[in-house]
Short mmCIF file of C-alpha atoms in Angstrom, two decimals:
data_model
loop_
_atom_site.label_atom_id
_atom_site.label_comp_id
_atom_site.label_asym_id
_atom_site.label_seq_id
_atom_site.Cartn_x
_atom_site.Cartn_y
_atom_site.Cartn_z
CA MET A 1 -6.73 12.62 -17.92
CA ARG A 2 -7.51 9.19 -16.48
CA ALA A 3 -7.61 6.46 -19.13
CA ALA A 4 -8.73 2.82 -19.20
CA ILE A 5 -7.23 0.65 -21.94
CA TYR A 6 -9.37 -2.07 -23.49
CA ALA A 7 -8.04 -4.86 -25.76
CA ARG A 8 -9.92 -7.81 -27.23
CA VAL A 9 -9.37 -10.79 -29.50
CA SER A 10 -11.92 -13.37 -30.60
CA THR A 11 -9.63 -16.37 -30.17
CA ALA A 12 -6.42 -17.09 -28.30
CA SER A 13 -4.66 -17.73 -31.62
CA GLN A 14 -5.42 -14.28 -33.06
CA GLU A 15 -2.97 -13.12 -35.70
CA GLU A 16 0.02 -11.15 -34.47
CA ASN A 17 -0.97 -7.66 -35.65
CA THR A 18 -4.14 -7.73 -33.55
CA SER A 19 -2.94 -9.81 -30.62
CA LEU A 20 -3.71 -8.65 -27.11
CA GLU A 21 -0.06 -7.76 -26.47
CA THR A 22 0.16 -5.64 -29.64
CA GLN A 23 -3.08 -3.80 -28.89
CA VAL A 24 -2.08 -3.02 -25.29
CA GLU A 25 1.41 -1.92 -26.38
CA ASN A 26 0.03 0.53 -28.96
CA CYS A 27 -2.57 1.89 -26.51
CA LEU A 28 0.06 2.40 -23.82
CA GLY A 29 2.25 4.19 -26.35
CA LEU A 30 -0.57 6.60 -27.21
CA ALA A 31 -1.31 7.20 -23.54
CA ALA A 32 2.36 7.92 -22.81
CA SER A 33 2.65 10.38 -25.71
CA GLU A 34 -0.44 12.25 -24.52
CA GLU A 35 0.64 12.01 -20.83
CA TRP A 36 -2.57 10.27 -19.78
CA GLU A 37 -2.73 8.40 -16.49
CA VAL A 38 -3.59 4.73 -17.19
CA VAL A 39 -5.98 3.71 -14.42
CA GLU A 40 -6.61 0.15 -15.61
CA THR A 41 -5.66 -2.13 -18.49
CA ILE A 42 -8.28 -4.71 -19.51
CA SER A 43 -7.65 -7.59 -21.91
CA GLU A 44 -9.99 -10.43 -22.82
CA THR A 45 -10.72 -13.16 -25.34
CA ALA A 46 -14.38 -12.89 -26.36
CA SER A 47 -16.71 -12.35 -29.29
CA GLY A 48 -17.03 -8.74 -30.37
CA PHE A 49 -20.71 -9.31 -31.06
CA GLU A 50 -21.62 -9.69 -27.36
CA LEU A 51 -22.10 -6.71 -25.06
CA ASN A 52 -22.11 -8.63 -21.78
CA ARG A 53 -18.39 -9.35 -21.79
CA GLN A 54 -16.45 -9.19 -18.53
CA GLY A 55 -14.06 -6.58 -19.88
CA ILE A 56 -16.80 -4.32 -21.27
CA LEU A 57 -18.80 -4.71 -18.05
CA ARG A 58 -15.71 -3.50 -16.16
CA ILE A 59 -15.37 -0.51 -18.51
CA ARG A 60 -19.04 0.34 -17.95
CA ASP A 61 -18.55 0.12 -14.17
CA LEU A 62 -15.63 2.56 -14.37
CA LEU A 63 -17.74 4.94 -16.47
CA ARG A 64 -20.67 4.65 -14.09
CA ASP A 65 -18.40 5.49 -11.15
CA LYS A 66 -16.82 8.33 -13.17
CA ALA A 67 -13.42 6.82 -12.41
CA ILE A 68 -12.06 7.47 -15.93
CA ASP A 69 -12.08 10.27 -18.52
CA LEU A 70 -11.01 8.22 -21.56
CA VAL A 71 -11.66 4.75 -22.98
CA VAL A 72 -8.71 3.81 -25.19
CA ALA A 73 -8.92 0.92 -27.68
CA TYR A 74 -6.79 -0.13 -30.65
CA ALA A 75 -9.68 0.10 -33.14
CA VAL A 76 -13.45 0.41 -33.08
CA ASP A 77 -14.00 -3.26 -34.00
CA ARG A 78 -11.93 -4.22 -30.92
CA LEU A 79 -14.50 -2.42 -28.79
CA SER A 80 -17.50 -3.98 -30.54
CA ARG A 81 -18.62 -5.37 -33.90
CA ASN A 82 -22.26 -4.44 -33.30
CA GLN A 83 -23.35 -0.89 -34.18
CA ASN A 84 -26.19 -0.96 -31.66
CA HIS A 85 -23.75 -1.86 -28.89
CA ILE A 86 -21.47 0.98 -30.00
CA GLY A 87 -24.45 3.31 -29.55
CA VAL A 88 -25.06 1.98 -26.03
CA LEU A 89 -21.40 2.49 -25.10
CA LEU A 90 -21.42 5.99 -26.60
CA ASN A 91 -24.37 6.99 -24.45
CA GLU A 92 -22.69 5.70 -21.30
CA VAL A 93 -19.47 7.52 -22.23
CA GLU A 94 -21.45 10.75 -22.65
CA GLN A 95 -23.20 10.36 -19.29
CA ALA A 96 -19.80 9.97 -17.62
CA ASP A 97 -18.43 13.09 -19.40
CA ALA A 98 -15.75 10.86 -20.92
CA HIS A 99 -14.42 10.26 -24.47
CA LEU A 100 -13.64 7.34 -26.79
CA VAL A 101 -10.13 7.22 -28.28
CA PHE A 102 -8.81 4.75 -30.87
CA VAL A 103 -5.18 4.21 -31.89
CA THR A 104 -5.82 3.49 -35.57
CA GLU A 105 -8.51 6.07 -36.27
CA LYS A 106 -9.57 9.52 -35.17
CA PHE A 107 -12.97 9.99 -33.66
CA GLU A 108 -14.60 13.36 -33.07
CA ASP A 109 -17.57 13.65 -30.75
CA THR A 110 -19.76 15.16 -33.47
CA ALA A 111 -22.67 13.97 -35.62
CA VAL A 112 -20.23 13.12 -38.43
CA GLY A 113 -17.91 11.33 -36.04
CA ARG A 114 -20.80 9.30 -34.66
CA PHE A 115 -21.86 8.34 -38.17
CA VAL A 116 -18.33 7.24 -39.08
CA LEU A 117 -18.03 5.24 -35.89
CA SER A 118 -21.41 3.58 -36.43
CA ALA A 119 -20.54 2.81 -40.06
CA ARG A 120 -17.25 1.18 -39.07
CA ALA A 121 -19.05 -0.90 -36.45
CA PHE A 122 -21.56 -1.95 -39.12
CA ILE A 123 -18.72 -3.01 -41.41
CA GLY A 124 -17.27 -5.08 -38.56
CA GLU A 125 -20.69 -6.68 -38.01
CA VAL A 126 -21.00 -7.57 -41.71
CA GLU A 127 -17.48 -9.03 -41.70
CA ARG A 128 -18.36 -11.16 -38.68
CA GLU A 129 -21.40 -12.56 -40.49
CA LYS A 130 -19.26 -13.33 -43.55
CA ILE A 131 -16.72 -15.16 -41.39
CA ALA A 132 -19.52 -17.15 -39.73
CA GLU A 133 -21.00 -18.08 -43.11
CA ARG A 134 -17.62 -19.21 -44.50
CA THR A 135 -16.94 -21.21 -41.35
CA GLN A 136 -20.33 -22.92 -41.60
CA ARG A 137 -19.75 -23.89 -45.23
CA GLY A 138 -16.34 -25.31 -44.31
CA LYS A 139 -17.83 -27.40 -41.50
CA LEU A 140 -20.49 -28.83 -43.80
CA ALA A 141 -17.82 -29.88 -46.26
CA VAL A 142 -15.82 -31.58 -43.50
CA ALA A 143 -18.93 -33.44 -42.25
CA LYS A 144 -19.78 -34.71 -45.71
CA ALA A 145 -16.19 -35.96 -46.00
CA GLY A 146 -16.73 -38.26 -43.00
CA ARG A 147 -15.22 -36.20 -40.18
CA LEU A 148 -16.76 -34.26 -37.30
CA PRO A 149 -15.88 -30.59 -37.82
CA ASN A 150 -16.48 -29.42 -34.25
CA GLY A 151 -13.70 -29.30 -31.68
CA THR A 152 -14.30 -32.25 -29.34
CA GLY A 153 -12.32 -30.98 -26.35
CA ILE A 154 -10.78 -33.83 -24.38
CA GLY A 155 -12.74 -36.27 -26.51
CA LEU A 156 -15.43 -38.90 -26.07
CA TYR A 157 -14.93 -41.40 -23.24
CA GLY A 158 -13.95 -44.77 -24.68
CA TYR A 159 -12.00 -43.30 -27.58
CA ASP A 160 -8.79 -41.42 -28.42
CA TYR A 161 -8.62 -39.05 -31.37
CA ASP A 162 -6.30 -40.25 -34.12
CA LYS A 163 -4.77 -37.12 -35.67
CA VAL A 164 -3.39 -39.04 -38.64
CA ALA A 165 -6.62 -40.79 -39.59
CA LYS A 166 -8.64 -37.79 -38.35
CA ALA A 167 -11.10 -40.14 -36.68
CA ARG A 168 -11.74 -41.69 -33.29
CA GLY A 169 -9.79 -44.75 -32.24
CA VAL A 170 -10.83 -47.22 -29.53
CA ASN A 171 -9.27 -46.81 -26.07
CA GLU A 172 -9.14 -50.38 -24.80
CA SER A 173 -9.48 -49.75 -21.05
CA GLU A 174 -12.14 -47.07 -21.38
CA SER A 175 -14.14 -49.03 -23.96
CA GLU A 176 -14.41 -51.94 -21.51
CA THR A 177 -15.86 -49.58 -18.92
CA VAL A 178 -18.36 -48.25 -21.46
CA LEU A 179 -19.52 -51.78 -22.25
CA ARG A 180 -19.99 -52.51 -18.54
CA MET A 181 -22.06 -49.33 -18.13
CA PHE A 182 -24.46 -50.35 -20.89
CA ARG A 183 -24.75 -53.93 -19.58
CA TRP A 184 -25.45 -52.71 -16.05
CA ALA A 185 -28.04 -50.22 -17.28
CA SER A 186 -29.74 -52.84 -19.44
CA GLY A 187 -29.96 -55.08 -16.38
CA GLY A 188 -31.75 -52.41 -14.35
CA VAL A 189 -28.85 -50.83 -12.45
CA SER A 190 -29.55 -47.11 -11.88
CA ARG A 191 -27.26 -44.32 -13.08
CA TYR A 192 -26.51 -43.43 -9.45
CA GLN A 193 -25.50 -47.03 -8.65
CA ILE A 194 -23.31 -47.19 -11.76
CA ALA A 195 -21.52 -43.99 -10.71
CA VAL A 196 -20.99 -45.35 -7.18
CA ARG A 197 -19.57 -48.63 -8.49
CA LEU A 198 -17.10 -46.87 -10.77
CA ASN A 199 -16.03 -44.44 -8.04
CA ASP A 200 -15.54 -47.33 -5.60
CA GLU A 201 -13.34 -49.08 -8.19
CA GLY A 202 -11.25 -45.93 -8.64
CA VAL A 203 -12.24 -45.53 -12.29
CA LEU A 204 -12.04 -41.86 -13.35
CA THR A 205 -13.72 -39.90 -16.12
CA LYS A 206 -11.91 -38.69 -19.22
CA SER A 207 -10.99 -35.50 -17.35
CA GLY A 208 -9.77 -37.42 -14.30
CA LYS A 209 -12.76 -36.66 -12.05
CA LYS A 210 -15.35 -38.67 -10.15
CA TRP A 211 -18.45 -40.00 -11.86
CA HIS A 212 -21.89 -38.41 -11.49
CA PRO A 213 -25.30 -39.78 -12.56
CA LEU A 214 -25.59 -36.99 -15.15
CA THR A 215 -22.24 -38.00 -16.70
CA ILE A 216 -23.44 -41.60 -16.85
CA LYS A 217 -26.68 -40.51 -18.53
CA ARG A 218 -24.81 -38.59 -21.23
CA ILE A 219 -22.83 -41.70 -22.11
CA LEU A 220 -25.84 -44.06 -22.03
CA THR A 221 -27.86 -41.79 -24.36
CA ASN A 222 -25.04 -41.08 -26.84
CA GLU A 223 -25.74 -42.90 -30.09
CA ALA A 224 -22.11 -42.43 -31.16
CA TYR A 225 -21.23 -45.61 -29.20
CA THR A 226 -23.15 -47.58 -31.84
CA GLY A 227 -21.03 -45.97 -34.57
CA VAL A 228 -23.65 -43.36 -35.52
CA ASP A 229 -22.57 -39.69 -35.64
CA TYR A 230 -24.52 -36.64 -36.75
CA TYR A 231 -23.44 -33.09 -37.48
CA GLY A 232 -25.84 -30.17 -37.07
CA ARG A 233 -28.07 -31.98 -34.58
CA THR A 234 -28.18 -29.01 -32.22
CA LYS A 235 -28.01 -25.25 -32.54
CA THR A 236 -26.34 -23.00 -30.00
CA THR A 237 -27.49 -19.41 -29.57
CA VAL A 238 -26.17 -16.71 -27.24
CA LYS A 239 -28.48 -13.96 -26.03
CA ASP A 240 -27.71 -11.47 -23.26
CA GLY A 241 -24.67 -13.53 -22.32
CA LYS A 242 -26.70 -16.73 -21.86
CA ARG A 243 -25.97 -19.76 -24.02
CA THR A 244 -28.88 -22.03 -24.98
CA VAL A 245 -28.78 -25.28 -26.97
CA GLU A 246 -31.75 -26.33 -29.10
CA GLU A 247 -32.23 -29.47 -31.18
CA ARG A 248 -32.68 -28.94 -34.91
CA PRO A 249 -35.27 -30.77 -37.03
CA GLU A 250 -34.07 -34.26 -37.93
CA ALA A 251 -34.17 -33.36 -41.61
CA ASP A 252 -31.27 -30.92 -41.05
CA TRP A 253 -28.96 -33.52 -39.52
CA ILE A 254 -25.96 -34.73 -41.53
CA ARG A 255 -24.81 -38.27 -40.83
CA VAL A 256 -21.03 -38.63 -40.54
CA GLU A 257 -19.92 -42.06 -41.76
CA GLY A 258 -16.92 -43.95 -40.39
CA PHE A 259 -15.77 -41.39 -37.82
CA THR A 260 -16.50 -43.47 -34.66
CA PRO A 261 -15.99 -47.26 -34.39
CA PRO A 262 -18.99 -48.94 -32.66
CA LEU A 263 -18.48 -50.25 -29.12
CA ILE A 264 -21.96 -51.68 -28.55
CA GLY A 265 -24.72 -53.11 -30.71
CA SER A 266 -27.86 -51.20 -31.64
CA GLU A 267 -30.08 -53.72 -29.79
CA LEU A 268 -28.24 -53.15 -26.49
CA PHE A 269 -28.49 -49.38 -27.02
CA ARG A 270 -32.27 -49.58 -27.60
CA SER A 271 -32.66 -51.78 -24.51
CA VAL A 272 -30.92 -49.17 -22.38
CA GLN A 273 -33.08 -46.38 -23.81
CA ARG A 274 -36.21 -48.33 -22.87
CA ARG A 275 -34.88 -48.72 -19.34
CA LEU A 276 -34.06 -45.02 -19.06
CA SER A 277 -37.54 -44.04 -20.25
CA GLN A 278 -39.06 -45.92 -17.30
CA GLY A 279 -37.83 -43.48 -14.63
CA GLY A 280 -39.53 -43.56 -11.23
CA ARG A 281 -40.86 -40.00 -11.46
CA VAL A 282 -42.66 -40.46 -14.74
CA ASN A 283 -46.03 -42.17 -15.08
CA LYS A 284 -48.28 -42.70 -18.08
CA ASP A 285 -49.65 -39.15 -17.71
CA GLY A 286 -46.18 -37.64 -17.98
CA GLN A 287 -43.72 -36.20 -15.51
CA GLN A 288 -44.99 -35.29 -12.04
CA LYS A 289 -45.56 -31.59 -11.38
CA TYR A 290 -44.62 -29.83 -8.15
CA LEU A 291 -46.18 -26.43 -7.48
CA LEU A 292 -43.62 -25.26 -4.93
CA THR A 293 -40.44 -26.18 -6.82
CA GLY A 294 -38.15 -23.15 -6.54
CA PHE A 295 -40.31 -21.58 -3.81
CA ALA A 296 -39.66 -23.98 -0.89
CA GLU A 297 -36.62 -24.63 1.28
CA CYS A 298 -35.75 -27.05 4.07
CA GLY A 299 -36.32 -25.84 7.62
CA PHE A 300 -33.41 -27.95 8.88
CA CYS A 301 -30.52 -26.96 6.60
CA GLY A 302 -31.89 -24.27 4.26
CA GLY A 303 -31.41 -26.40 1.15
CA PRO A 304 -34.03 -26.51 -1.61
CA LEU A 305 -37.06 -28.78 -1.33
CA VAL A 306 -37.44 -30.85 -4.49
CA GLY A 307 -40.13 -33.16 -5.78
CA ALA A 308 -39.95 -36.91 -5.25
CA SER A 309 -42.48 -39.59 -6.17
CA MET A 310 -43.01 -43.16 -5.04
CA ARG A 311 -44.89 -45.80 -6.99
CA ARG A 312 -47.57 -47.94 -5.40
CA SER A 313 -48.84 -50.74 -7.59
CA LYS A 314 -52.41 -50.50 -6.29
CA THR A 315 -52.76 -46.85 -5.32
CA GLY A 316 -50.72 -45.18 -8.05
CA VAL A 317 -48.02 -42.56 -7.42
CA TYR A 318 -47.48 -40.60 -4.19
CA ARG A 319 -45.88 -37.16 -4.50
CA TYR A 320 -43.58 -35.74 -1.81
CA TYR A 321 -41.23 -32.85 -1.17
CA ARG A 322 -37.83 -33.63 0.32
CA CYS A 323 -34.65 -31.71 1.01
CA ARG A 324 -32.03 -32.31 -1.67
CA GLY A 325 -29.50 -32.95 1.10
CA THR A 326 -31.40 -36.04 2.30
CA ALA A 327 -30.23 -38.01 -0.73
CA PRO A 328 -26.58 -39.07 -0.99
CA THR A 329 -24.61 -38.24 -4.10
CA THR A 330 -21.69 -40.07 -5.63
CA LEU A 331 -19.36 -37.66 -3.80
CA ARG A 332 -20.99 -37.30 -0.37
CA PRO A 333 -23.41 -39.05 1.96
CA ALA A 334 -26.78 -37.58 2.92
CA ASN A 335 -26.17 -34.39 4.95
CA CYS A 336 -29.68 -33.45 6.11
CA SER A 337 -32.13 -35.19 8.44
CA GLY A 338 -35.19 -33.62 6.82
CA ARG A 339 -38.33 -35.68 6.33
CA TYR A 340 -40.53 -36.38 3.36
CA ILE A 341 -43.58 -34.08 3.23
CA ARG A 342 -46.72 -35.03 1.32
CA ALA A 343 -46.90 -32.69 -1.66
CA GLU A 344 -50.69 -32.34 -1.75
CA ALA A 345 -50.87 -31.35 1.92
CA LEU A 346 -48.06 -28.77 1.71
CA GLU A 347 -49.34 -27.24 -1.54
CA ASP A 348 -52.91 -26.97 -0.17
CA ARG A 349 -51.60 -25.39 3.02
CA VAL A 350 -49.54 -22.74 1.20
CA TRP A 351 -52.28 -21.97 -1.31
CA THR A 352 -54.85 -21.60 1.51
CA ASP A 353 -52.54 -19.19 3.34
CA VAL A 354 -52.02 -17.11 0.21
CA TRP A 355 -55.78 -16.86 -0.28
CA ARG A 356 -56.32 -15.95 3.39
CA VAL A 357 -53.98 -12.99 3.02
CA LEU A 358 -55.40 -11.79 -0.29
CA SER A 359 -59.05 -12.20 0.71
CA ASP A 360 -58.92 -10.03 3.87
CA PRO A 361 -55.58 -8.18 4.03
CA ARG A 362 -56.63 -5.43 6.48
CA THR A 363 -57.88 -7.82 9.16
CA MET A 364 -54.79 -10.00 8.80
CA VAL A 365 -52.47 -6.99 9.09
CA GLN A 366 -54.25 -5.62 12.16
CA ASP A 367 -54.13 -8.99 13.92
CA LEU A 368 -50.44 -9.19 13.24
CA ALA A 369 -49.82 -5.60 14.38
CA ASN A 370 -51.28 -6.46 17.78
CA ASP A 371 -49.18 -9.62 17.94
CA LEU A 372 -45.91 -7.88 17.02
CA VAL A 373 -46.22 -5.42 19.92
CA SER A 374 -45.96 -8.26 22.41
CA ASP A 375 -43.01 -9.80 20.55
CA GLU A 376 -40.92 -6.63 20.25
CA GLY A 377 -38.50 -7.65 22.98
CA LYS A 378 -37.63 -10.87 21.17
CA LEU A 379 -36.28 -9.21 18.01
CA GLN A 380 -32.73 -8.83 19.34
CA GLU A 381 -32.66 -12.49 20.36
CA GLU A 382 -33.63 -13.46 16.81
CA VAL A 383 -30.90 -11.22 15.38
CA ASP A 384 -28.24 -12.71 17.67
CA ASP A 385 -29.32 -16.25 16.80
CA LEU A 386 -29.16 -15.49 13.08
CA ARG A 387 -25.70 -13.97 13.44
CA ARG A 388 -24.49 -17.18 15.06
CA LYS A 389 -25.88 -19.15 12.13
CA VAL A 390 -24.11 -16.85 9.65
CA LYS A 391 -20.84 -17.38 11.50
CA ASP A 392 -21.30 -21.18 11.35
CA CYS A 393 -21.92 -20.99 7.60
CA VAL A 394 -18.78 -18.91 7.05
CA GLU A 395 -16.73 -21.45 9.01
CA GLN A 396 -18.14 -24.31 6.90
CA GLU A 397 -17.21 -22.48 3.70
CA LYS A 398 -13.67 -21.88 4.98
CA ARG A 399 -13.22 -25.55 5.91
CA ALA A 400 -14.43 -26.68 2.48
CA VAL A 401 -12.03 -24.30 0.71
CA ALA A 402 -9.17 -25.50 2.93
CA LEU A 403 -9.88 -29.11 1.91
CA PHE A 404 -9.83 -28.08 -1.76
CA LEU A 405 -6.54 -26.19 -1.43
CA SER A 406 -4.96 -29.17 0.32
CA GLY A 407 -5.94 -31.41 -2.59
CA GLU A 408 -8.12 -33.72 -0.50
CA VAL A 409 -11.30 -33.01 -2.51
CA ASN A 410 -12.02 -31.90 -6.07
CA GLN A 411 -14.01 -28.96 -7.43
CA ASP A 412 -17.21 -30.99 -7.84
CA TYR A 413 -17.21 -31.78 -4.14
CA ILE A 414 -16.66 -28.13 -3.27
CA GLU A 415 -19.55 -26.96 -5.42
CA GLU A 416 -21.83 -29.64 -3.99
CA ARG A 417 -20.85 -28.77 -0.43
CA ILE A 418 -20.74 -24.97 -0.55
CA ARG A 419 -23.88 -24.25 -2.60
CA PRO A 420 -26.48 -25.06 0.14
CA VAL A 421 -24.30 -23.44 2.82
CA ARG A 422 -23.99 -20.22 0.81
CA THR A 423 -27.75 -20.22 0.13
CA ALA A 424 -28.48 -20.56 3.85
CA ARG A 425 -25.99 -17.82 4.76
CA GLU A 426 -27.54 -15.37 2.29
CA ARG A 427 -30.99 -16.14 3.67
CA TYR A 428 -29.85 -15.54 7.25
CA GLU A 429 -28.17 -12.26 6.28
CA LEU A 430 -31.35 -11.10 4.56
CA GLU A 431 -33.42 -11.88 7.65
CA ILE A 432 -30.93 -9.99 9.85
CA THR A 433 -31.24 -6.93 7.61
CA MET A 434 -35.02 -6.99 7.79
CA LEU A 435 -35.13 -7.45 11.56
CA GLU A 436 -32.66 -4.60 12.07
CA ASP A 437 -34.79 -2.39 9.79
CA GLN A 438 -37.83 -3.24 11.87
CA GLN A 439 -35.98 -2.33 15.08
CA ARG A 440 -34.85 0.97 13.57
CA VAL A 441 -37.96 2.28 11.77
CA GLY A 442 -40.77 0.28 13.35
CA TRP A 443 -43.70 -1.10 11.41
CA ASP A 444 -46.41 0.80 9.57
CA ALA A 445 -49.68 -1.16 9.65
CA GLU A 446 -51.49 1.26 7.34
CA TYR A 447 -48.69 1.03 4.79
CA ALA A 448 -48.83 -2.77 4.97
CA ALA A 449 -52.61 -2.88 4.58
CA ASP A 450 -52.51 -0.60 1.51
CA ALA A 451 -49.80 -2.71 -0.10
CA LEU A 452 -51.59 -6.02 0.44
CA GLU A 453 -55.00 -4.66 -0.51
CA ASN A 454 -53.80 -3.23 -3.83
CA THR A 455 -52.01 -6.46 -4.66
CA SER A 456 -55.04 -8.59 -3.73
CA LEU A 457 -57.33 -6.63 -6.07
CA ASP A 458 -55.05 -7.54 -8.96
CA LEU A 459 -54.52 -11.20 -8.09
CA LYS A 460 -57.93 -12.33 -6.82
CA GLU A 461 -59.60 -12.16 -10.23
CA GLY A 462 -59.97 -15.70 -11.54
CA PHE A 463 -58.17 -17.07 -8.48
CA ASP A 464 -60.39 -20.18 -8.18
CA SER A 465 -59.93 -21.19 -11.82
CA LEU A 466 -56.14 -20.90 -12.05
CA ASP A 467 -54.28 -23.82 -13.61
CA PHE A 468 -50.83 -25.07 -12.53
CA ASP A 469 -48.90 -22.40 -14.44
CA GLY A 470 -51.30 -19.69 -13.25
CA LYS A 471 -50.75 -20.64 -9.62
CA ARG A 472 -46.97 -20.60 -10.05
CA ASP A 473 -47.28 -17.15 -11.61
CA VAL A 474 -49.14 -15.90 -8.51
CA LEU A 475 -46.45 -17.36 -6.24
CA ALA A 476 -43.76 -15.69 -8.35
CA ARG A 477 -45.50 -12.30 -8.34
CA LEU A 478 -45.78 -12.45 -4.56
CA TYR A 479 -42.18 -13.74 -4.20
CA VAL A 480 -43.51 -16.53 -2.00
CA ARG A 481 -40.89 -18.30 0.10
CA VAL A 482 -41.85 -21.47 2.01
CA THR A 483 -39.73 -22.94 4.82
CA ALA A 484 -40.86 -26.37 6.04
CA LYS A 485 -39.62 -29.11 8.36
CA ASP A 486 -42.90 -31.04 8.37
CA MET A 487 -46.59 -30.15 8.19
CA GLY A 488 -46.47 -28.92 11.79
CA ASN A 489 -43.58 -26.53 11.07
CA VAL A 490 -44.34 -24.46 7.97
CA LYS A 491 -43.52 -20.78 7.50
CA VAL A 492 -44.55 -18.74 4.48
CA ALA A 493 -43.14 -15.36 3.43
CA GLY A 494 -43.46 -13.12 0.40
CA LEU A 495 -43.18 -9.64 -1.08
CA VAL A 496 -45.72 -7.20 -2.53
CA GLU A 497 -45.11 -3.89 -4.26
CA ARG A 498 -46.32 -0.72 -2.61
CA PRO A 499 -48.44 1.46 -4.97
CA THR A 500 -46.53 4.67 -4.12
CA ILE A 501 -42.91 5.45 -3.28
CA ALA A 502 -42.37 5.75 0.45
CA GLN A 503 -40.13 8.52 1.77
CA THR A 504 -37.46 6.19 3.04
CA SER A 505 -33.71 6.06 2.68
CA ALA A 506 -34.25 3.42 -0.02
CA SER A 507 -36.50 5.68 -2.12
CA ARG A 508 -34.03 8.53 -1.84
CA ARG A 509 -31.50 6.22 -3.51
CA GLY A 510 -33.95 5.73 -6.35
CA CYS A 511 -35.30 2.36 -5.14
CA ILE A 512 -39.01 1.55 -5.08
CA PRO A 513 -39.47 -0.29 -1.77
CA ARG A 514 -41.54 -3.41 -1.43
CA SER A 515 -43.42 -4.72 1.57
CA ARG A 516 -42.32 -8.05 2.94
CA TRP A 517 -44.93 -10.28 4.46
CA GLY A 518 -43.96 -13.40 6.28
CA GLY A 519 -45.24 -15.31 9.22
CA ARG A 520 -45.15 -17.56 12.22
CA ARG A 521 -47.67 -20.34 12.65
CA ARG A 522 -49.56 -20.15 15.96
CA GLY A 523 -52.00 -22.95 16.40
CA TRP A 524 -54.20 -22.94 13.33
CA ARG A 525 -53.21 -19.42 12.24
CA THR A 526 -50.41 -18.19 10.03
CA TRP A 527 -49.42 -14.57 10.64
CA TRP A 528 -48.42 -12.34 7.74
CA PHE A 529 -46.56 -9.10 8.11
CA PRO A 530 -45.10 -6.57 5.63
CA ARG A 531 -41.71 -4.93 5.98
CA LEU A 532 -40.09 -2.27 3.84
CA LEU A 533 -37.56 -3.95 1.60
CA CYS A 534 -35.51 -2.63 -1.29
CA PRO A 535 -36.03 -4.74 -4.45
CA SER A 536 -32.31 -5.54 -4.56
CA GLN A 537 -32.80 -7.51 -1.31
CA ALA A 538 -35.73 -9.53 -2.64
CA PRO A 539 -34.99 -13.26 -2.94
CA ARG A 540 -34.73 -14.49 -6.57
CA ALA A 541 -35.33 -10.91 -7.79
CA ARG A 542 -32.02 -9.24 -7.04
CA PRO A 543 -30.94 -6.88 -9.85
CA ALA A 544 -27.22 -6.81 -10.52
CA GLY A 545 -25.25 -3.73 -9.57
CA ASN A 546 -27.94 -2.06 -7.45
CA GLY A 547 -25.64 -1.58 -4.47
CA CYS A 548 -28.34 -1.57 -1.75
#
């Protein structure tokens, strides 16, 4: 019998009798006595109330691949404290023809055994809620006593935590830097310029890293520097493995007195807040909106196109799209030569093209079918060119990693540098896959026309009266992807679902194929063409674990 051992604790300081080492040791002892083959041993520190834990995900992968016959844990509450999650795991164990085994309790795969297991999980869930309630009451008591109950990590910049007084103490060198930040900001210096100045001076953050505009903003908007602290200002929730932070009503806040000495006066703080509220992208009507945010990428480097606005005292605000790489950061200079594109012109162009496809899909598909016949010989050239681009991206990623390993750059630089390169590489690889599919299976014009026609019937209703959110919903449903260098070089692509399952290799794997339509601009025309595409290859819609 092939067994996978799973051990879990909620915190690194878990008591000895349920530590990771103790759990693994007892599980290994049971496996040895039963002569089971231990395929994998998984240990993690995570909440037992979450299902999307790395260790549990690994167990589920092993079950899905039928690589194990037994899941061995120390106790049921180590596996999960949520009875619903226990039910999910039980079903997956059944589908893999496997069994659950616990060191401290016997479990029979019967109705009674299931009930006992579910009841124990419920008890663990109740106990977790009791612990959370007791912890919350303790934190409230600490806050009312004049101390912040939350763990503050490395601490607030400008202060050192005094363990004896259980309060923050002023760090002289850092506090001087904080005061300079606020004075600069009050005088009109931007967050970016403040970060550049500090980096040029060699001043590091609390964690020893370079400064970023976002880090500067967090300091400039933190009221604690005026000596004002609140507990319970925000609420953190975790759902499906995603952590979100929401602000509570002001009536629920608890003011903590005397925990943080003030570094700046309240008038200077208010002056900085007024300056920050006068950002260049915000006018009296609110923040500028950009229809293609998240749908457009740079034709030069493959980076995302983002919104940018410029004020004109007489004519108001001009909206543009620009590549994110055209603006320098505090860690790197500008790395793209892309141009600013007028937002109204690009949005009108894309929206007109979407309507052209939806209004007469059969004519558009037939025109493209005729055009593709003459271009068939160029497909291999496109594939070869894309492969060269993929190779260049891989080399750039390797060079960046080498710089990090040598200690010449930090992690922030690596993330800033690799993210657009990786995005471009994935896009090139996707295009290679589609072109190779087209070479192999050809192109079915009737299939494409059916797909576009069925989609257009659904989307055309109320098309002319759509508001901003409605238009973005249409772009999302069509998986629109815009690549632009300037208004003379714009390409639009998208995906539509086919109404029936095609008899392709993808459908035999249980995938419902989609048609891809994309295009090349020729004169005044934009050509749209569908291609069979498994949903797992769809940009921004890739389901995890599909394997296609």
